[in-house]
Short mmCIF file of C-alpha atoms in Angstrom, two decimals:
data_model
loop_
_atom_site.label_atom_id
_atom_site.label_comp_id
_atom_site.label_asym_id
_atom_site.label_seq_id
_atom_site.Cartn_x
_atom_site.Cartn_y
_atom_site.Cartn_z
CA UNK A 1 0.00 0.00 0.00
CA UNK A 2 1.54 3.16 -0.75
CA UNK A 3 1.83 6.04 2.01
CA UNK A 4 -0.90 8.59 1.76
CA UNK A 5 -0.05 11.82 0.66
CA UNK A 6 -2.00 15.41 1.12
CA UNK A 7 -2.98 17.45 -2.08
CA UNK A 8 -4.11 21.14 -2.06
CA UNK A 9 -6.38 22.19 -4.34
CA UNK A 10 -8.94 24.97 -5.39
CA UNK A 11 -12.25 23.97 -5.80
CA UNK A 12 -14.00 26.62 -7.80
CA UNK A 13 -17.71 27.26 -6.56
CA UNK A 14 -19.41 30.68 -8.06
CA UNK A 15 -16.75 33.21 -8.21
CA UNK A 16 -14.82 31.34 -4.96
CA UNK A 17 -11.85 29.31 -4.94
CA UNK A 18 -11.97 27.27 -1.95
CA UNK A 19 -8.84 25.29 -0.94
CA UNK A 20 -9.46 21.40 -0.49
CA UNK A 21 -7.42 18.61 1.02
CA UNK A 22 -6.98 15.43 -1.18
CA UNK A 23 -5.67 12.37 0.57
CA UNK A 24 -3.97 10.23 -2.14
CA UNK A 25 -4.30 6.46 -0.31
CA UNK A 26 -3.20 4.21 -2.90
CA UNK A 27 -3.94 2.84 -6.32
CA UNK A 28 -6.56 0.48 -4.57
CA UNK A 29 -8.82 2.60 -3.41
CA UNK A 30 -12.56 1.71 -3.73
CA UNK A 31 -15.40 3.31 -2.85
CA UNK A 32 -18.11 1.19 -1.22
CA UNK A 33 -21.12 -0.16 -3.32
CA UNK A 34 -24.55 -0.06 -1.84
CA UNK A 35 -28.29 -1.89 -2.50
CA UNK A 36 -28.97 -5.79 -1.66
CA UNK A 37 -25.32 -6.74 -3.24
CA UNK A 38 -21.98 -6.02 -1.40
CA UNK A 39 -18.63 -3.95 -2.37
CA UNK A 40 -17.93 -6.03 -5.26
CA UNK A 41 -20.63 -7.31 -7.63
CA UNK A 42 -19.19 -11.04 -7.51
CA UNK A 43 -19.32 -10.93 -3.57
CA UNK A 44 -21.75 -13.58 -2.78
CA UNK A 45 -22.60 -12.64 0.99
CA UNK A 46 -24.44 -9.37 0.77
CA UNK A 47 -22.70 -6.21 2.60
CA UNK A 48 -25.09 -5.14 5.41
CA UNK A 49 -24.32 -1.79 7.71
CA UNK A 50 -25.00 -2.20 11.43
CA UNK A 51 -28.13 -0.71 11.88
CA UNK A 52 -26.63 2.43 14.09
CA UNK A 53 -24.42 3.44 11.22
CA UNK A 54 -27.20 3.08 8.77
CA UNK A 55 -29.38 5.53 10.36
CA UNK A 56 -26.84 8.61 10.87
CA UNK A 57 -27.32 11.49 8.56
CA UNK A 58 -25.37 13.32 6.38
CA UNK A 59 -24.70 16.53 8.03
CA UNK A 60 -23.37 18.00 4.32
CA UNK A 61 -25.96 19.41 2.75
CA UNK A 62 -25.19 18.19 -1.28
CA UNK A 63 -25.41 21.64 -2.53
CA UNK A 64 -23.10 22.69 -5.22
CA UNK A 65 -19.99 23.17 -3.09
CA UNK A 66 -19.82 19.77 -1.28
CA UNK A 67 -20.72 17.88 -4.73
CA UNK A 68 -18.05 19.72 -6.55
CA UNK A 69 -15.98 18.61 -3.38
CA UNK A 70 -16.64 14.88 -3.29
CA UNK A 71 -15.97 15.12 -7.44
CA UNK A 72 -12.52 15.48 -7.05
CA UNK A 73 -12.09 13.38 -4.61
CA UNK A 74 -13.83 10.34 -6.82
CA UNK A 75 -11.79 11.28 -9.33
CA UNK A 76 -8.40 11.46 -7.70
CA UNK A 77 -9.31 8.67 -5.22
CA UNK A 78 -12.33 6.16 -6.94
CA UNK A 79 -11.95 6.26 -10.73
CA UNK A 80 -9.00 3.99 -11.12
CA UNK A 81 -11.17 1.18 -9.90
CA UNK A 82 -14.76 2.53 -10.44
CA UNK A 83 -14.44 4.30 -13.96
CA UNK A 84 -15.73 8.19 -14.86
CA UNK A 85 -19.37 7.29 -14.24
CA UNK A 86 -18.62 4.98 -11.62
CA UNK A 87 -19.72 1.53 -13.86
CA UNK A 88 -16.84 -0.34 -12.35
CA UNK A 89 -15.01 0.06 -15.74
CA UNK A 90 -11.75 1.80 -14.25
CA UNK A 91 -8.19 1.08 -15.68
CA UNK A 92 -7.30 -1.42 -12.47
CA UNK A 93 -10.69 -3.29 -12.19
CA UNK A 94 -9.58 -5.85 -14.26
CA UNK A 95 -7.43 -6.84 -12.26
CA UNK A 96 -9.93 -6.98 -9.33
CA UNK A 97 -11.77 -9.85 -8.04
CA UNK A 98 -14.29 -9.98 -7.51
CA UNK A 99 -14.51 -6.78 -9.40
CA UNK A 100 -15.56 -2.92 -8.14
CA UNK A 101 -19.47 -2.09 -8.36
CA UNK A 102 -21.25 -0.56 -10.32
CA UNK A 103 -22.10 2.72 -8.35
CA UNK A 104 -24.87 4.04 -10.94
CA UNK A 105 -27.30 1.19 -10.74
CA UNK A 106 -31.15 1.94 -9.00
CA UNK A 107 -29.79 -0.05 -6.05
CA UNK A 108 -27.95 2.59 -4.64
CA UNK A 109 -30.68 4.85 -3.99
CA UNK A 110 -32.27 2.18 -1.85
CA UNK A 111 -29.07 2.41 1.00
CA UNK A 112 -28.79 5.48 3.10
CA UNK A 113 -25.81 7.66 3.26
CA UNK A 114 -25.27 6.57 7.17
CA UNK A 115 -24.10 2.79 5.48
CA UNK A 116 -22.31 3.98 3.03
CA UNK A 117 -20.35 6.06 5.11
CA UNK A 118 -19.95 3.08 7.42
CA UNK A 119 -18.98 1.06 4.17
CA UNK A 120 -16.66 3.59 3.10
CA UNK A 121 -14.91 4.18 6.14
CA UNK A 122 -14.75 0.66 6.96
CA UNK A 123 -13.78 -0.55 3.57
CA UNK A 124 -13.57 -4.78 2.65
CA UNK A 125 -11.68 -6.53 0.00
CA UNK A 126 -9.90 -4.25 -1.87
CA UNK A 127 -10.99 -1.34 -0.52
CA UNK A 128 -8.87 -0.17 2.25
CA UNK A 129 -10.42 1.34 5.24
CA UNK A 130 -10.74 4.95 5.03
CA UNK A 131 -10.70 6.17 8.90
CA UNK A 132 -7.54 7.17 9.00
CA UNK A 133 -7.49 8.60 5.72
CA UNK A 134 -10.31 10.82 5.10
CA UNK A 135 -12.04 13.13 7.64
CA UNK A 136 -15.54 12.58 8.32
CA UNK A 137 -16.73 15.53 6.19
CA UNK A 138 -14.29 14.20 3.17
CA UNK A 139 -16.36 11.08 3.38
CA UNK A 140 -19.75 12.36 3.36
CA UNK A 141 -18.91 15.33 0.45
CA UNK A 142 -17.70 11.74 -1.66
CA UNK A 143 -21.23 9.68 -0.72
CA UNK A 144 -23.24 13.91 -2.05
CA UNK A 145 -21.08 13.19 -5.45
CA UNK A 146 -22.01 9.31 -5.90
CA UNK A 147 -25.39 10.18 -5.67
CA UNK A 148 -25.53 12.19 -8.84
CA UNK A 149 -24.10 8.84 -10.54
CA UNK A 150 -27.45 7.43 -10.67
CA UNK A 151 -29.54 10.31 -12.21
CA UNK A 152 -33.17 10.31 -11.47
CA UNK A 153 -34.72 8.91 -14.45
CA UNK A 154 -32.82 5.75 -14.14
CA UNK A 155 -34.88 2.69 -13.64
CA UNK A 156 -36.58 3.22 -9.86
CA UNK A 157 -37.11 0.25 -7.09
CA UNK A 158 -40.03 -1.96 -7.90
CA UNK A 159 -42.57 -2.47 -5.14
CA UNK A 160 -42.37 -5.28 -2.62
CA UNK A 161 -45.84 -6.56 -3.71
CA UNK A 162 -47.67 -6.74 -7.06
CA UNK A 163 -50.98 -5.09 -5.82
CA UNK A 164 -54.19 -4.59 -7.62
CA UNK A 165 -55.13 -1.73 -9.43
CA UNK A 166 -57.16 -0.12 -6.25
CA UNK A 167 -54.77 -0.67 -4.06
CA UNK A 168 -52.26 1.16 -5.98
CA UNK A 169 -55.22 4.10 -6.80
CA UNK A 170 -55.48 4.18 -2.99
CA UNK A 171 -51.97 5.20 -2.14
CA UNK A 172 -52.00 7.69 -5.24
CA UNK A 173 -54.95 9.63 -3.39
CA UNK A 174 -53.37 9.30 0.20
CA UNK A 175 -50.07 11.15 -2.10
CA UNK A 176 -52.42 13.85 -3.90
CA UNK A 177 -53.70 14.55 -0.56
CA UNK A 178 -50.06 14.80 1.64
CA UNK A 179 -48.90 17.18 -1.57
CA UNK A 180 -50.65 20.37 0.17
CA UNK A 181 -49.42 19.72 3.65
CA UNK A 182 -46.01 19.32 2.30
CA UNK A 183 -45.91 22.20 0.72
CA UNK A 184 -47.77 24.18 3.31
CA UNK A 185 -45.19 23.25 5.60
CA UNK A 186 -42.43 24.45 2.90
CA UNK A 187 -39.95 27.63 3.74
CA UNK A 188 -41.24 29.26 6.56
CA UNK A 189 -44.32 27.28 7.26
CA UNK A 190 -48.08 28.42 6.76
CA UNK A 191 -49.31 26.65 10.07
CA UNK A 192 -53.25 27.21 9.17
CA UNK A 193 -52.91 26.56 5.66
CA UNK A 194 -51.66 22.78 6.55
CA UNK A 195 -54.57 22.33 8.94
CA UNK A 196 -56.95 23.17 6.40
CA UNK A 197 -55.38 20.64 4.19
CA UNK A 198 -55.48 17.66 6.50
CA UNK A 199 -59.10 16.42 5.91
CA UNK A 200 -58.50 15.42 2.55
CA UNK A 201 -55.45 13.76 3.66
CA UNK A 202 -57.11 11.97 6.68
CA UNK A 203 -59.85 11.00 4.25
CA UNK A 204 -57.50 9.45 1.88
CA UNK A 205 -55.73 7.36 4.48
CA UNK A 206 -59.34 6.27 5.79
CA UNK A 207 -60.21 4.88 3.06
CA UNK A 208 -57.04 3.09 2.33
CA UNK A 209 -57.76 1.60 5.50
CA UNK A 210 -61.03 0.37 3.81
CA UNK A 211 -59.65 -0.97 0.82
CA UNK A 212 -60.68 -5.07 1.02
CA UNK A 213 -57.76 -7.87 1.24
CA UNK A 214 -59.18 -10.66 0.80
CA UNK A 215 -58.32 -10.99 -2.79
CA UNK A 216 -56.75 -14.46 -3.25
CA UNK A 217 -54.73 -12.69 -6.03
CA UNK A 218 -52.52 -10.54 -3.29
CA UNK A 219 -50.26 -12.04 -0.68
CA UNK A 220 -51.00 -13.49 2.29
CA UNK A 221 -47.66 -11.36 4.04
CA UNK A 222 -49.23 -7.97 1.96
CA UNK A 223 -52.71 -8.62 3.29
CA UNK A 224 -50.62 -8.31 6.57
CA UNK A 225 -48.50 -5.49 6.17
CA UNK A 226 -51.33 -3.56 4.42
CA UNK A 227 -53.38 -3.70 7.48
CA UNK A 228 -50.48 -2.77 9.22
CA UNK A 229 -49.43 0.21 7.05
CA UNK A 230 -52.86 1.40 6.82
CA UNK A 231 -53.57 1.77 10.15
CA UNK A 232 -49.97 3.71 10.74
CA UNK A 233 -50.73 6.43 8.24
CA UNK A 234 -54.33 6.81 9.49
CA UNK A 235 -52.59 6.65 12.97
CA UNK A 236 -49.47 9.61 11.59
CA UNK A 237 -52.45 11.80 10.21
CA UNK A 238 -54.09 11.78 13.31
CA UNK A 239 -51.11 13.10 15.14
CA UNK A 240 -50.71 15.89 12.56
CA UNK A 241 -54.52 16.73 13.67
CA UNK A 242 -53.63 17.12 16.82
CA UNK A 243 -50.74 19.14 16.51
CA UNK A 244 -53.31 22.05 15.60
CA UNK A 245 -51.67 25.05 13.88
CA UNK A 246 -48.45 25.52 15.14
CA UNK A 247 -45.77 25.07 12.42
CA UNK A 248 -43.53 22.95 14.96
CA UNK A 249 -45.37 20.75 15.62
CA UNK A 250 -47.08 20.08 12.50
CA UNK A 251 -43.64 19.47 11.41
CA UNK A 252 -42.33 16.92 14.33
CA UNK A 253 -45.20 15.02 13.25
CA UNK A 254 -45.20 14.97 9.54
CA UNK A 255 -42.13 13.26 9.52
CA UNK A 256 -43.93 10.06 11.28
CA UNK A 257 -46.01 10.40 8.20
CA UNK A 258 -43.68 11.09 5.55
CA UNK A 259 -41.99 7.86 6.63
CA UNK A 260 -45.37 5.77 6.85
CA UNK A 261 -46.18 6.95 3.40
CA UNK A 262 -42.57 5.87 2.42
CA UNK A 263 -42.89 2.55 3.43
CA UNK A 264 -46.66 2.47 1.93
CA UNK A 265 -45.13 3.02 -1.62
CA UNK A 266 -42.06 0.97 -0.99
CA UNK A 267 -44.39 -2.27 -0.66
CA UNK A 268 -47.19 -1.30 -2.85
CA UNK A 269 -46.65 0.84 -5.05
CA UNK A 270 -48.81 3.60 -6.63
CA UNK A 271 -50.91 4.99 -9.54
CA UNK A 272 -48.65 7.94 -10.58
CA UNK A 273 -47.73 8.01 -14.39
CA UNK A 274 -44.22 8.08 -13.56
CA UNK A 275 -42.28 7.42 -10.08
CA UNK A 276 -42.10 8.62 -6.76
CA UNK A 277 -39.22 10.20 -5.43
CA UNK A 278 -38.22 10.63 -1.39
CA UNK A 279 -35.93 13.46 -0.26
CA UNK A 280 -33.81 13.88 2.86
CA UNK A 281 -33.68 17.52 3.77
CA UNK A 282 -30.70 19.13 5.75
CA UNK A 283 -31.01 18.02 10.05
CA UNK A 284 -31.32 21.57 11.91
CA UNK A 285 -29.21 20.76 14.84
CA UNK A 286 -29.34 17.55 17.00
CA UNK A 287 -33.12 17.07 15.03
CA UNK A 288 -33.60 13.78 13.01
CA UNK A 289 -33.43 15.46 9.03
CA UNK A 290 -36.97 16.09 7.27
CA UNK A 291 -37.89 13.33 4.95
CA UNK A 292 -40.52 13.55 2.56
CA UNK A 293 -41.82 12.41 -1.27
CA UNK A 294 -42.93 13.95 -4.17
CA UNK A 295 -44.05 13.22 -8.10
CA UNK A 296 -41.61 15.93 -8.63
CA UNK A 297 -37.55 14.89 -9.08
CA UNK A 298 -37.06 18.44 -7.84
CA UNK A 299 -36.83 18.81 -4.16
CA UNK A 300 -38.76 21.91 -2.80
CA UNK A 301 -37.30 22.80 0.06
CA UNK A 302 -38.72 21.07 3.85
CA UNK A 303 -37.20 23.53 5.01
CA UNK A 304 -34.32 25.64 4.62
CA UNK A 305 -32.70 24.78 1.71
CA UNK A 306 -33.45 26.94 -2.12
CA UNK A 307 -36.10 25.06 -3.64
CA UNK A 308 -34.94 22.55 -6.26
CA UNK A 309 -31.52 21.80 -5.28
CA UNK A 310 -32.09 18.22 -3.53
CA UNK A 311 -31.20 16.06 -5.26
CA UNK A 312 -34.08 12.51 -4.87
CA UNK A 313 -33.02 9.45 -2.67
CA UNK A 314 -34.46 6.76 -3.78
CA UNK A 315 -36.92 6.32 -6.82
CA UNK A 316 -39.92 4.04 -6.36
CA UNK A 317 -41.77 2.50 -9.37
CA UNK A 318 -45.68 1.80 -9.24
CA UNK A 319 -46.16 -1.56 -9.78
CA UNK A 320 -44.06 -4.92 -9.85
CA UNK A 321 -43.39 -6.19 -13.48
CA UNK A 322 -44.54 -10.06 -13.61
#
């Protein structure tokens, strides 16, 4: 392994120059794949993040600096093994087994930045550990830039279940009806206009709850979990209810919610013409980040950040092809 070394240079971002520090670590340096699959595509026992790791966010915000950032590190650091558009295609991963992932596949969207900074700092195979090498921000501004690999209109994640048609209608209406609080909540927050919005939503989520399961055609472990899921995002609209007017706590509890709804769409899918997208906003303080989806591949903004410049975590499809 060759000795690191330490690299000054300029990242430009608007009309700045900001001086960076690039840790050269080797000509076998790797950068972590994510999804069901491990580091290497070949590996046959899947890669899994302790759950502790998983959940810790990002505390970069992947705005124009910290992408630019994590660029040139990938390219100094990850493209000998990973390629340009991180395929695994680089000039050494031929000589890899089993060889360096393919960072652009849908897969990646589905693992959070929390496990693969644990995978990156970590490393396995031939990817040395990084803990030593790159500071914690380093790491994170490198996980902002390998999420642009994968751009949005890639192929999304496919439902857990193949539901019928009403099912899928139901979780549509339960997302036409969340779109107004979301957005009411937006920026600075209009407290009253979110209140006034939450009858349709608890109406939506009613009837969801509603929507029969006894169809032999659907899965005895969806009949299950649809109860289940159901009954939390009648449960998470409730709490938003009861949180009145106050912008607060409307937004303590829409989180609850937006994560419900997640995992409502994650198993069943939806009726949308194209596919969902969930977005992680920037954590104020010791706070748990804002999460939240949209039809739209452009975040806007729960609840600081300029509208548009999120970039989409995970992309979920609305049904599951035969």
């Amino acid at each position: 392994m060759k000795s690191k070394s330490h690299t000054l240079v300029g990242v430009r971002v608007g009309h700045s120059l900001v001086p960076v520090r690039i840790l050269a670590v080797g000509a076998f340096t790797v950068l972590a794949g994510a999804g069901e699959t491990a580091l290497q595509t070949g590996e046959p026992e899947p890669w899994v993040a302790p759950s502790r790791a998983a959940r810790k966010q990002n505390p970069e915000h992947a705005d124009a600096y910290s992408i630019e950032v994590g660029r040139l590190m990938f390219v100094r650091e990850c493209v000998v093994c990973h390629g340009k558009k991180g395929l695994g295609d680089g000039p050494k991963a031929a000589d890899l087994d089993p060889r360096p992932a393919n960072l652009a596949r849908p897969a990646m969207w589905d693992e959070s930045d929390g496990a693969l900074c644990w995978k990156l700092t970590e490393g396995k195979f031939h990817m040395p550990a990084t803990k030593a090498r790159l500071s914690d921000d380093e790491r994170w501004h490198v996980i902002n830039y390998v999420r642009t690999l994968a751009p949005p209109e890639a192929a999304p994640t496919e439902p857990r279940y193949a539901m019928p048609e009403a099912h899928r209608r139901a979780i549509s209406a339960m997302i036409r009806a969340y779109e107004p609080v979301r957005a009411a909540l937006a920026g600075t927050g209009d407290g009253p206009a979110a209140a006034r919005a939450l009858p349709a939503l608890a109406g939506a989520a009613a009837a969801s709850e509603k929507e029969r399961v006894d169809d032999a055609t659907i899965p005895e472990a969806a009949r299950s979990d649809w109860r289940e899921d159901a009954a939390a995002c009648a449960a998470a609209v409730d709490a938003l209810k009861n949180s009145g007017d106050d912008v607060a706590r409307l937004r303590t509890a829409f989180r609850p919610l937006s994560t419900s709804m997640i995992r409502a769409v994650e198993r069943y899918g939806h009726d949308e013409a194209g596919p969902v997208f969930v977005f992680v906003g920037t954590s104020a303080g010791s706070g748990e980040a804002p999460l939240w989806i949209q039809t739209d591949p452009k975040g806007q903004d729960p609840y600081s950040a300029p509208a548009g410049q999120q970039a989409p975590r995970k992309r979920l499809a609305s049904q599951r092809r035969p």
